[in-house]
Amino acid sequence: MHEWALAEGVVAAVSRIAEEQGLKRVTEVTVRIGELQQVDREILIFAIDQLRPPIMRDAKIIVEEAPAKLRCRVCGHSWRFDPKGLEEEVSEAIHFVPEVAHAYLRCPSCGSPDFEVVEGRGIWLASVKGLRGDG
Amino acid sequence: MADPRLEVIDRRLSTIDHIIAVCSGKGGVGKSVVASTLSLLLARRGLEVGLLDLDFTCPATHLILGVGDATPEEERGIVPPSFHGVEYMSLIYYTGERPTPLRGEDVTNAIIEILSVTRWGRLSHLVVDMPPGLGDATLDLMRLIPRMEFLIVTTPSRIAFQTVRRLIELLREADRVILGVLENMVLEPSGRIRGEVEAMGLKYLGSIPFDPKLEEALGDAEALLQTDFAASLNAAVSSLLPD
């Protein structure tokens, strides 16, 4: 997912949650991103800074990255996704839509494209901390 | 806790008046050609149109329209390029012609990703080419875009229509808008499908005769618009469209 689209989603989700929880001020937001997504942490934080509404004005933004682990459904082999060896075009395609990994990656053991992303696929708003009332 | 992608989908689609899913109960009834040609016909009427290919594992609209080498622009998301006046988005930009086998959860994730990252312009209509059947894509779009309108394609085949019946029943249970049923690839006209559709209280959009010259027009948008197929489709869907 593109960093700016992700930032927009994070800000929208935080605003909604703050309203639902009756928060007057958000103090900390933790975003967990899967490595497969290859999100540029600096761009993401910059984009959130540009988009943050007043309620998030002073919120600390924490970005955690989860390593991408893949497992072959055919032979059961597990391996870690490594973007370093990929061509730039392929890396960018997976960045925008991680599922296209199935067009490029193959199980290193048996060559199958039928693998699952066991960890490190998603983008999650892991926590939103804030203060109720005037605090 | 929350998937940020889901928060932006409505906003991404807020610039679009009508979202039309071209769908069917089974494959091979001409959905992709109908979706592609419909988007060209709408653009020819001067409307702002988009086409989204959600048949990820067997995409075809890029072949039908003859989409060239252009790639989406990156600007706070993905801005789809235009071909023949149609803003066009497909996973094909990222996979090329490589086989891309996807299981259900992957299909769902890819749909959410595409919907949340694509920045459409101001559109009167977004036409969506759906994969066949009642699987993940159909269920996801019913969930993610409740205002989506469904244009159902069948052939005169009893088998094709029986699968369409199931689709209609599913959509009706969920109170979704069904624009009507289009009968494609008709070799010998009969009123059977019309009768069945109308008996279900739905609009029979029309009959499109099998056009043996359609195949050679595929890949050339201008040639496609000159086919008897396009003329029949234009007549069939004109009741749904502004003049």
Tab-separated table of C-alpha atoms in Angstrom:
chain	number	residue	atom	x	y	z
A	1	MET	CA	0.000	0.000	0.000
A	2	HIS	CA	1.177	3.454	-0.806
A	3	GLU	CA	2.454	5.394	2.228
A	4	TRP	CA	0.155	8.349	1.640
A	5	ALA	CA	-2.912	6.146	1.275
A	6	LEU	CA	-1.865	4.298	4.415
A	7	ALA	CA	-1.355	7.564	6.301
A	8	GLU	CA	-4.806	8.734	5.230
A	9	GLY	CA	-6.283	5.465	6.492
A	10	VAL	CA	-4.416	5.696	9.794
A	11	VAL	CA	-5.573	9.263	10.421
A	12	ALA	CA	-9.178	8.377	9.527
A	13	ALA	CA	-9.119	5.304	11.789
A	14	VAL	CA	-7.557	7.180	14.707
A	15	SER	CA	-10.111	9.994	14.381
A	16	ARG	CA	-12.975	7.489	14.357
A	17	ILE	CA	-11.641	5.543	17.329
A	18	ALA	CA	-10.958	8.755	19.300
A	19	GLU	CA	-14.542	9.848	18.733
A	20	GLU	CA	-15.947	6.423	19.680
A	21	GLN	CA	-13.816	6.325	22.836
A	22	GLY	CA	-14.545	9.926	23.779
A	23	LEU	CA	-10.891	10.952	23.623
A	24	LYS	CA	-10.146	14.671	23.705
A	25	ARG	CA	-6.522	14.186	22.818
A	26	VAL	CA	-4.598	11.305	21.250
A	27	THR	CA	-1.167	10.823	22.821
A	28	GLU	CA	0.223	7.764	21.077
A	29	VAL	CA	-0.554	5.759	17.961
A	30	THR	CA	1.089	2.430	17.125
A	31	VAL	CA	0.948	1.180	13.552
A	32	ARG	CA	2.128	-2.329	12.762
A	33	ILE	CA	3.162	-2.970	9.177
A	34	GLY	CA	4.065	-6.218	7.519
A	35	GLU	CA	7.489	-6.379	5.895
A	36	LEU	CA	5.965	-7.692	2.665
A	37	GLN	CA	4.424	-4.257	2.209
A	38	GLN	CA	7.876	-2.602	2.199
A	39	VAL	CA	6.457	0.605	3.587
A	40	ASP	CA	8.970	3.442	3.875
A	41	ARG	CA	8.750	4.351	7.542
A	42	GLU	CA	10.048	7.915	7.037
A	43	ILE	CA	7.563	8.714	4.280
A	44	LEU	CA	4.733	7.192	6.313
A	45	ILE	CA	5.527	9.297	9.376
A	46	PHE	CA	5.974	12.408	7.205
A	47	ALA	CA	2.598	11.755	5.545
A	48	ILE	CA	0.867	11.250	8.913
A	49	ASP	CA	2.454	14.512	10.103
A	50	GLN	CA	1.075	16.332	7.087
A	51	LEU	CA	-2.398	14.886	7.517
A	52	ARG	CA	-2.781	14.800	11.301
A	53	PRO	CA	-5.886	16.575	12.607
A	54	PRO	CA	-5.829	18.759	15.771
A	55	ILE	CA	-6.838	15.850	18.006
A	56	MET	CA	-3.626	14.044	16.989
A	57	ARG	CA	-1.476	17.171	17.148
A	58	ASP	CA	0.943	15.967	19.824
A	59	ALA	CA	0.509	12.225	19.332
A	60	LYS	CA	3.649	10.116	19.224
A	61	ILE	CA	3.642	7.879	16.157
A	62	ILE	CA	5.209	4.442	16.585
A	63	VAL	CA	5.707	2.272	13.520
A	64	GLU	CA	6.510	-1.385	14.158
A	65	GLU	CA	7.528	-3.728	11.391
A	66	ALA	CA	6.593	-7.412	11.396
A	67	PRO	CA	8.931	-9.716	9.441
A	68	ALA	CA	7.298	-11.460	6.493
A	69	LYS	CA	7.264	-15.221	6.824
A	70	LEU	CA	6.031	-17.397	3.986
A	71	ARG	CA	5.040	-21.059	4.021
A	72	CYS	CA	4.549	-23.328	1.025
A	73	ARG	CA	1.168	-25.031	0.956
A	74	VAL	CA	2.519	-27.857	-1.192
A	75	CYS	CA	5.693	-28.992	0.592
A	76	GLY	CA	5.386	-27.127	3.901
A	77	HIS	CA	8.719	-25.311	3.572
A	78	SER	CA	8.886	-21.997	5.481
A	79	TRP	CA	11.083	-19.074	4.556
A	80	ARG	CA	11.565	-15.381	5.216
A	81	PHE	CA	10.716	-12.837	2.534
A	82	ASP	CA	13.836	-10.952	1.493
A	83	PRO	CA	13.218	-7.910	-0.697
A	84	LYS	CA	16.957	-7.319	-1.225
A	85	GLY	CA	17.354	-9.704	-4.135
A	86	LEU	CA	14.324	-8.444	-6.037
A	87	GLU	CA	14.403	-6.259	-9.124
A	88	GLU	CA	13.144	-2.737	-8.436
A	89	GLU	CA	10.076	-3.215	-10.634
A	90	VAL	CA	9.074	-6.383	-8.796
A	91	SER	CA	9.736	-4.831	-5.413
A	92	GLU	CA	7.539	-1.861	-6.319
A	93	ALA	CA	4.725	-4.091	-7.611
A	94	ILE	CA	4.693	-6.023	-4.312
A	95	HIS	CA	4.816	-2.730	-2.431
A	96	PHE	CA	1.598	-1.520	-4.058
A	97	VAL	CA	-0.317	-4.814	-3.984
A	98	PRO	CA	1.510	-7.444	-1.899
A	99	GLU	CA	-0.599	-10.291	-3.337
A	100	VAL	CA	1.235	-9.950	-6.641
A	101	ALA	CA	4.077	-11.683	-4.796
A	102	HIS	CA	2.332	-14.805	-6.087
A	103	ALA	CA	3.297	-13.752	-9.615
A	104	TYR	CA	6.988	-13.446	-8.770
A	105	LEU	CA	7.931	-15.525	-5.742
A	106	ARG	CA	8.205	-19.299	-5.704
A	107	CYS	CA	8.859	-21.744	-2.908
A	108	PRO	CA	12.666	-22.080	-2.729
A	109	SER	CA	12.261	-25.766	-1.954
A	110	CYS	CA	9.726	-27.045	-4.523
A	111	GLY	CA	9.078	-24.076	-6.822
A	112	SER	CA	5.360	-23.764	-6.084
A	113	PRO	CA	3.566	-20.391	-6.247
A	114	ASP	CA	0.988	-21.745	-3.776
A	115	PHE	CA	2.321	-20.280	-0.556
A	116	GLU	CA	0.759	-18.379	2.299
A	117	VAL	CA	1.958	-15.273	4.041
A	118	VAL	CA	2.013	-16.532	7.614
A	119	GLU	CA	3.145	-13.220	9.096
A	120	GLY	CA	4.021	-9.780	7.858
A	121	ARG	CA	1.255	-9.114	5.337
A	122	GLY	CA	-1.079	-6.721	7.033
A	123	ILE	CA	-1.179	-3.138	8.148
A	124	TRP	CA	-2.787	-2.699	11.515
A	125	LEU	CA	-3.510	0.115	13.815
A	126	ALA	CA	-2.234	-1.748	16.883
A	127	SER	CA	-3.133	0.803	19.555
A	128	VAL	CA	-4.451	4.293	20.107
A	129	LYS	CA	-3.774	5.927	23.473
A	130	GLY	CA	-5.281	9.181	24.590
A	131	LEU	CA	-6.833	11.278	27.282
A	132	ARG	CA	-10.492	11.711	28.052
A	133	GLY	CA	-11.914	15.008	29.277
A	134	ASP	CA	-9.588	17.978	29.735
A	135	GLY	CA	-6.643	15.842	30.808
B	1	MET	CA	-7.400	-3.328	16.253
B	2	ALA	CA	-8.276	-1.720	12.933
B	3	ASP	CA	-7.333	-2.084	9.286
B	4	PRO	CA	-6.565	1.459	8.056
B	5	ARG	CA	-7.223	0.445	4.451
B	6	LEU	CA	-10.932	-0.033	5.133
B	7	GLU	CA	-11.187	3.524	6.449
B	8	VAL	CA	-10.373	5.122	3.100
B	9	ILE	CA	-12.359	3.015	0.623
B	10	ASP	CA	-15.541	5.105	0.862
B	11	ARG	CA	-13.492	8.257	0.450
B	12	ARG	CA	-11.717	6.854	-2.607
B	13	LEU	CA	-15.060	6.028	-4.216
B	14	SER	CA	-16.763	9.273	-3.201
B	15	THR	CA	-15.957	10.900	-6.559
B	16	ILE	CA	-18.023	8.279	-8.415
B	17	ASP	CA	-21.784	8.523	-9.003
B	18	HIS	CA	-22.534	4.958	-10.113
B	19	ILE	CA	-20.538	1.785	-9.578
B	20	ILE	CA	-21.713	-1.013	-11.856
B	21	ALA	CA	-20.531	-4.595	-11.370
B	22	VAL	CA	-20.749	-6.667	-14.554
B	23	CYS	CA	-21.189	-10.148	-13.191
B	24	SER	CA	-22.454	-13.652	-13.856
B	25	GLY	CA	-22.891	-16.984	-12.206
B	26	LYS	CA	-20.379	-18.697	-14.461
B	27	GLY	CA	-17.468	-17.863	-16.714
B	28	GLY	CA	-17.438	-17.678	-20.485
B	29	VAL	CA	-20.606	-15.641	-20.936
B	30	GLY	CA	-18.810	-12.494	-22.132
B	31	LYS	CA	-18.633	-10.413	-18.958
B	32	SER	CA	-15.256	-8.899	-19.743
B	33	VAL	CA	-16.195	-7.930	-23.299
B	34	VAL	CA	-19.477	-6.472	-22.033
B	35	ALA	CA	-17.698	-4.533	-19.255
B	36	SER	CA	-15.000	-3.195	-21.585
B	37	THR	CA	-17.382	-2.235	-24.370
B	38	LEU	CA	-19.848	-0.711	-21.916
B	39	SER	CA	-17.129	1.562	-20.559
B	40	LEU	CA	-16.186	2.645	-24.103
B	41	LEU	CA	-19.842	3.298	-24.984
B	42	LEU	CA	-20.283	5.428	-21.865
B	43	ALA	CA	-17.121	7.397	-22.657
B	44	ARG	CA	-18.385	7.930	-26.208
B	45	ARG	CA	-21.483	9.550	-24.726
B	46	GLY	CA	-19.201	12.103	-23.141
B	47	LEU	CA	-19.368	10.632	-19.648
B	48	GLU	CA	-16.397	10.366	-17.302
B	49	VAL	CA	-15.848	6.638	-16.973
B	50	GLY	CA	-13.582	4.190	-15.200
B	51	LEU	CA	-13.045	0.467	-15.665
B	52	LEU	CA	-11.734	-1.751	-12.880
B	53	ASP	CA	-10.745	-5.341	-13.625
B	54	LEU	CA	-11.266	-7.439	-10.516
B	55	ASP	CA	-10.843	-10.769	-12.261
B	56	PHE	CA	-7.359	-11.029	-10.781
B	57	THR	CA	-6.490	-14.576	-11.728
B	58	CYS	CA	-7.785	-14.352	-15.323
B	59	PRO	CA	-7.775	-10.661	-16.288
B	60	ALA	CA	-8.888	-9.943	-19.851
B	61	THR	CA	-10.082	-6.347	-20.174
B	62	HIS	CA	-6.565	-5.089	-21.002
B	63	LEU	CA	-6.492	-7.462	-23.980
B	64	ILE	CA	-9.961	-6.416	-25.097
B	65	LEU	CA	-9.213	-2.688	-24.924
B	66	GLY	CA	-5.678	-3.015	-26.249
B	67	VAL	CA	-4.167	-1.302	-23.246
B	68	GLY	CA	-0.603	-0.265	-24.001
B	69	ASP	CA	2.452	0.178	-21.850
B	70	ALA	CA	1.241	3.088	-19.731
B	71	THR	CA	1.495	2.613	-16.001
B	72	PRO	CA	-0.383	4.307	-13.172
B	73	GLU	CA	0.951	7.546	-11.833
B	74	GLU	CA	2.015	7.624	-8.197
B	75	GLU	CA	0.499	10.626	-6.468
B	76	ARG	CA	-0.595	10.117	-2.880
B	77	GLY	CA	-1.851	6.740	-4.048
B	78	ILE	CA	-2.275	5.368	-7.548
B	79	VAL	CA	-3.825	7.449	-10.323
B	80	PRO	CA	-5.018	5.137	-13.119
B	81	PRO	CA	-4.076	6.095	-16.681
B	82	SER	CA	-6.762	6.711	-19.314
B	83	PHE	CA	-7.262	4.701	-22.480
B	84	HIS	CA	-9.818	5.848	-25.056
B	85	GLY	CA	-11.351	8.143	-22.442
B	86	VAL	CA	-11.629	5.388	-19.829
B	87	GLU	CA	-9.655	5.525	-16.562
B	88	TYR	CA	-8.354	1.992	-16.346
B	89	MET	CA	-7.168	0.001	-13.330
B	90	SER	CA	-6.055	-3.600	-13.267
B	91	LEU	CA	-3.652	-5.811	-11.376
B	92	ILE	CA	-2.066	-6.370	-14.776
B	93	TYR	CA	0.092	-3.267	-14.244
B	94	TYR	CA	1.855	-5.154	-11.477
B	95	THR	CA	1.820	-8.737	-12.724
B	96	GLY	CA	2.177	-8.439	-16.486
B	97	GLU	CA	1.074	-11.689	-18.133
B	98	ARG	CA	2.523	-13.862	-15.366
B	99	PRO	CA	0.178	-16.416	-13.816
B	100	THR	CA	-0.927	-15.045	-10.463
B	101	PRO	CA	-2.635	-17.794	-8.479
B	102	LEU	CA	-4.561	-16.344	-5.531
B	103	ARG	CA	-6.557	-18.024	-2.816
B	104	GLY	CA	-9.580	-16.456	-1.168
B	105	GLU	CA	-7.834	-14.430	1.502
B	106	ASP	CA	-5.361	-13.106	-1.059
B	107	VAL	CA	-8.220	-12.075	-3.352
B	108	THR	CA	-9.864	-10.204	-0.491
B	109	ASN	CA	-6.633	-8.453	0.447
B	110	ALA	CA	-5.875	-7.492	-3.143
B	111	ILE	CA	-9.384	-6.064	-3.607
B	112	ILE	CA	-9.084	-4.000	-0.425
B	113	GLU	CA	-5.633	-2.833	-1.468
B	114	ILE	CA	-6.740	-1.761	-4.953
B	115	LEU	CA	-9.858	0.000	-3.655
B	116	SER	CA	-7.958	1.846	-0.943
B	117	VAL	CA	-5.003	2.938	-3.036
B	118	THR	CA	-6.645	3.907	-6.357
B	119	ARG	CA	-7.491	7.578	-6.770
B	120	TRP	CA	-10.207	7.821	-9.395
B	121	GLY	CA	-11.106	11.147	-10.934
B	122	ARG	CA	-14.620	12.566	-10.946
B	123	LEU	CA	-16.571	9.746	-12.622
B	124	SER	CA	-20.217	9.307	-13.530
B	125	HIS	CA	-19.710	5.549	-13.876
B	126	LEU	CA	-17.166	3.025	-12.694
B	127	VAL	CA	-17.631	-0.307	-14.464
B	128	VAL	CA	-16.238	-3.307	-12.590
B	129	ASP	CA	-15.408	-6.520	-14.417
B	130	MET	CA	-16.091	-9.237	-11.863
B	131	PRO	CA	-14.769	-12.761	-11.699
B	132	PRO	CA	-17.554	-15.334	-12.188
B	133	GLY	CA	-19.574	-16.895	-9.433
B	134	LEU	CA	-20.457	-16.292	-5.828
B	135	GLY	CA	-16.953	-16.346	-4.450
B	136	ASP	CA	-14.723	-13.963	-2.595
B	137	ALA	CA	-14.839	-11.030	-5.005
B	138	THR	CA	-18.642	-10.954	-5.128
B	139	LEU	CA	-18.965	-11.248	-1.361
B	140	ASP	CA	-16.244	-8.664	-0.742
B	141	LEU	CA	-17.786	-6.087	-3.036
B	142	MET	CA	-21.230	-6.639	-1.530
B	143	ARG	CA	-19.632	-5.996	1.865
B	144	LEU	CA	-17.310	-3.135	0.933
B	145	ILE	CA	-19.494	-1.223	-1.551
B	146	PRO	CA	-23.156	-1.635	-0.554
B	147	ARG	CA	-24.279	0.917	-3.147
B	148	MET	CA	-22.842	-1.107	-6.017
B	149	GLU	CA	-25.356	-1.869	-8.797
B	150	PHE	CA	-25.265	-5.254	-10.525
B	151	LEU	CA	-25.598	-5.846	-14.257
B	152	ILE	CA	-25.961	-9.569	-14.795
B	153	VAL	CA	-24.813	-11.305	-17.961
B	154	THR	CA	-26.105	-14.690	-19.100
B	155	THR	CA	-26.215	-16.669	-22.319
B	156	PRO	CA	-29.288	-18.532	-23.604
B	157	SER	CA	-27.824	-21.670	-22.007
B	158	ARG	CA	-29.983	-23.213	-19.304
B	159	ILE	CA	-26.817	-23.943	-17.365
B	160	ALA	CA	-25.631	-20.335	-17.514
B	161	PHE	CA	-29.037	-19.046	-16.496
B	162	GLN	CA	-29.340	-21.481	-13.623
B	163	THR	CA	-26.095	-20.108	-12.162
B	164	VAL	CA	-27.450	-16.604	-12.687
B	165	ARG	CA	-30.547	-17.511	-10.692
B	166	ARG	CA	-28.377	-18.314	-7.703
B	167	LEU	CA	-26.546	-15.018	-8.059
B	168	ILE	CA	-29.832	-13.115	-8.283
B	169	GLU	CA	-31.129	-14.853	-5.186
B	170	LEU	CA	-27.971	-13.961	-3.259
B	171	LEU	CA	-28.152	-10.310	-4.321
B	172	ARG	CA	-31.842	-10.099	-3.492
B	173	GLU	CA	-31.341	-11.561	-0.036
B	174	ALA	CA	-28.850	-8.769	0.577
B	175	ASP	CA	-31.158	-6.078	-0.915
B	176	ARG	CA	-28.657	-5.131	-3.583
B	177	VAL	CA	-29.647	-3.162	-6.680
B	178	ILE	CA	-29.926	-5.342	-9.793
B	179	LEU	CA	-29.975	-3.212	-12.944
B	180	GLY	CA	-31.132	-6.104	-15.080
B	181	VAL	CA	-30.106	-9.181	-17.026
B	182	LEU	CA	-28.383	-9.079	-20.383
B	183	GLU	CA	-28.621	-12.102	-22.700
B	184	ASN	CA	-25.387	-12.476	-24.624
B	185	MET	CA	-24.203	-14.726	-27.491
B	186	VAL	CA	-27.697	-15.411	-28.791
B	187	LEU	CA	-27.690	-17.712	-31.834
B	188	GLU	CA	-31.401	-18.328	-32.233
B	189	PRO	CA	-33.686	-15.753	-30.652
B	190	SER	CA	-36.324	-17.081	-28.313
B	191	GLY	CA	-38.253	-15.437	-25.539
B	192	ARG	CA	-37.258	-18.003	-22.947
B	193	ILE	CA	-34.672	-16.007	-20.997
B	194	ARG	CA	-36.754	-12.840	-21.242
B	195	GLY	CA	-39.724	-14.740	-19.830
B	196	GLU	CA	-37.689	-16.180	-16.977
B	197	VAL	CA	-36.133	-12.819	-16.096
B	198	GLU	CA	-39.427	-10.962	-16.171
B	199	ALA	CA	-41.104	-13.691	-14.145
B	200	MET	CA	-38.526	-12.945	-11.460
B	201	GLY	CA	-39.603	-9.303	-11.536
B	202	LEU	CA	-36.337	-8.128	-13.053
B	203	LYS	CA	-35.575	-6.018	-16.075
B	204	TYR	CA	-34.554	-7.926	-19.212
B	205	LEU	CA	-32.029	-5.516	-20.706
B	206	GLY	CA	-31.903	-7.124	-24.108
B	207	SER	CA	-30.503	-9.755	-26.374
B	208	ILE	CA	-27.086	-9.541	-28.022
B	209	PRO	CA	-26.739	-11.783	-31.073
B	210	PHE	CA	-23.552	-13.836	-31.373
B	211	ASP	CA	-21.200	-11.712	-33.459
B	212	PRO	CA	-18.669	-13.824	-35.398
B	213	LYS	CA	-16.671	-10.679	-36.217
B	214	LEU	CA	-16.200	-9.664	-32.596
B	215	GLU	CA	-13.050	-11.736	-32.111
B	216	GLU	CA	-11.078	-9.869	-34.741
B	217	ALA	CA	-12.001	-6.508	-33.189
B	218	LEU	CA	-10.618	-7.436	-29.770
B	219	GLY	CA	-7.599	-5.368	-28.833
B	220	ASP	CA	-8.705	-2.400	-30.931
B	221	ALA	CA	-11.125	-0.129	-29.086
B	222	GLU	CA	-12.213	1.762	-32.206
B	223	ALA	CA	-12.916	-1.463	-34.106
B	224	LEU	CA	-14.753	-2.833	-31.094
B	225	LEU	CA	-17.102	0.147	-31.077
B	226	GLN	CA	-17.921	-0.516	-34.746
B	227	THR	CA	-19.065	-4.110	-34.175
B	228	ASP	CA	-22.641	-5.354	-34.266
B	229	PHE	CA	-21.975	-6.504	-30.705
B	230	ALA	CA	-21.329	-2.914	-29.569
B	231	ALA	CA	-24.439	-1.674	-31.391
B	232	SER	CA	-26.589	-4.328	-29.704
B	233	LEU	CA	-25.053	-3.617	-26.306
B	234	ASN	CA	-25.613	0.099	-26.770
B	235	ALA	CA	-29.287	-0.510	-27.512
B	236	ALA	CA	-29.629	-2.928	-24.596
B	237	VAL	CA	-28.169	-0.650	-21.963
B	238	SER	CA	-29.436	2.692	-23.249
B	239	SER	CA	-32.430	2.552	-20.924
B	240	LEU	CA	-29.993	2.595	-17.992
B	241	LEU	CA	-28.042	5.597	-19.161
B	242	PRO	CA	-28.513	9.305	-19.580
B	243	ASP	CA	-29.055	10.487	-23.202
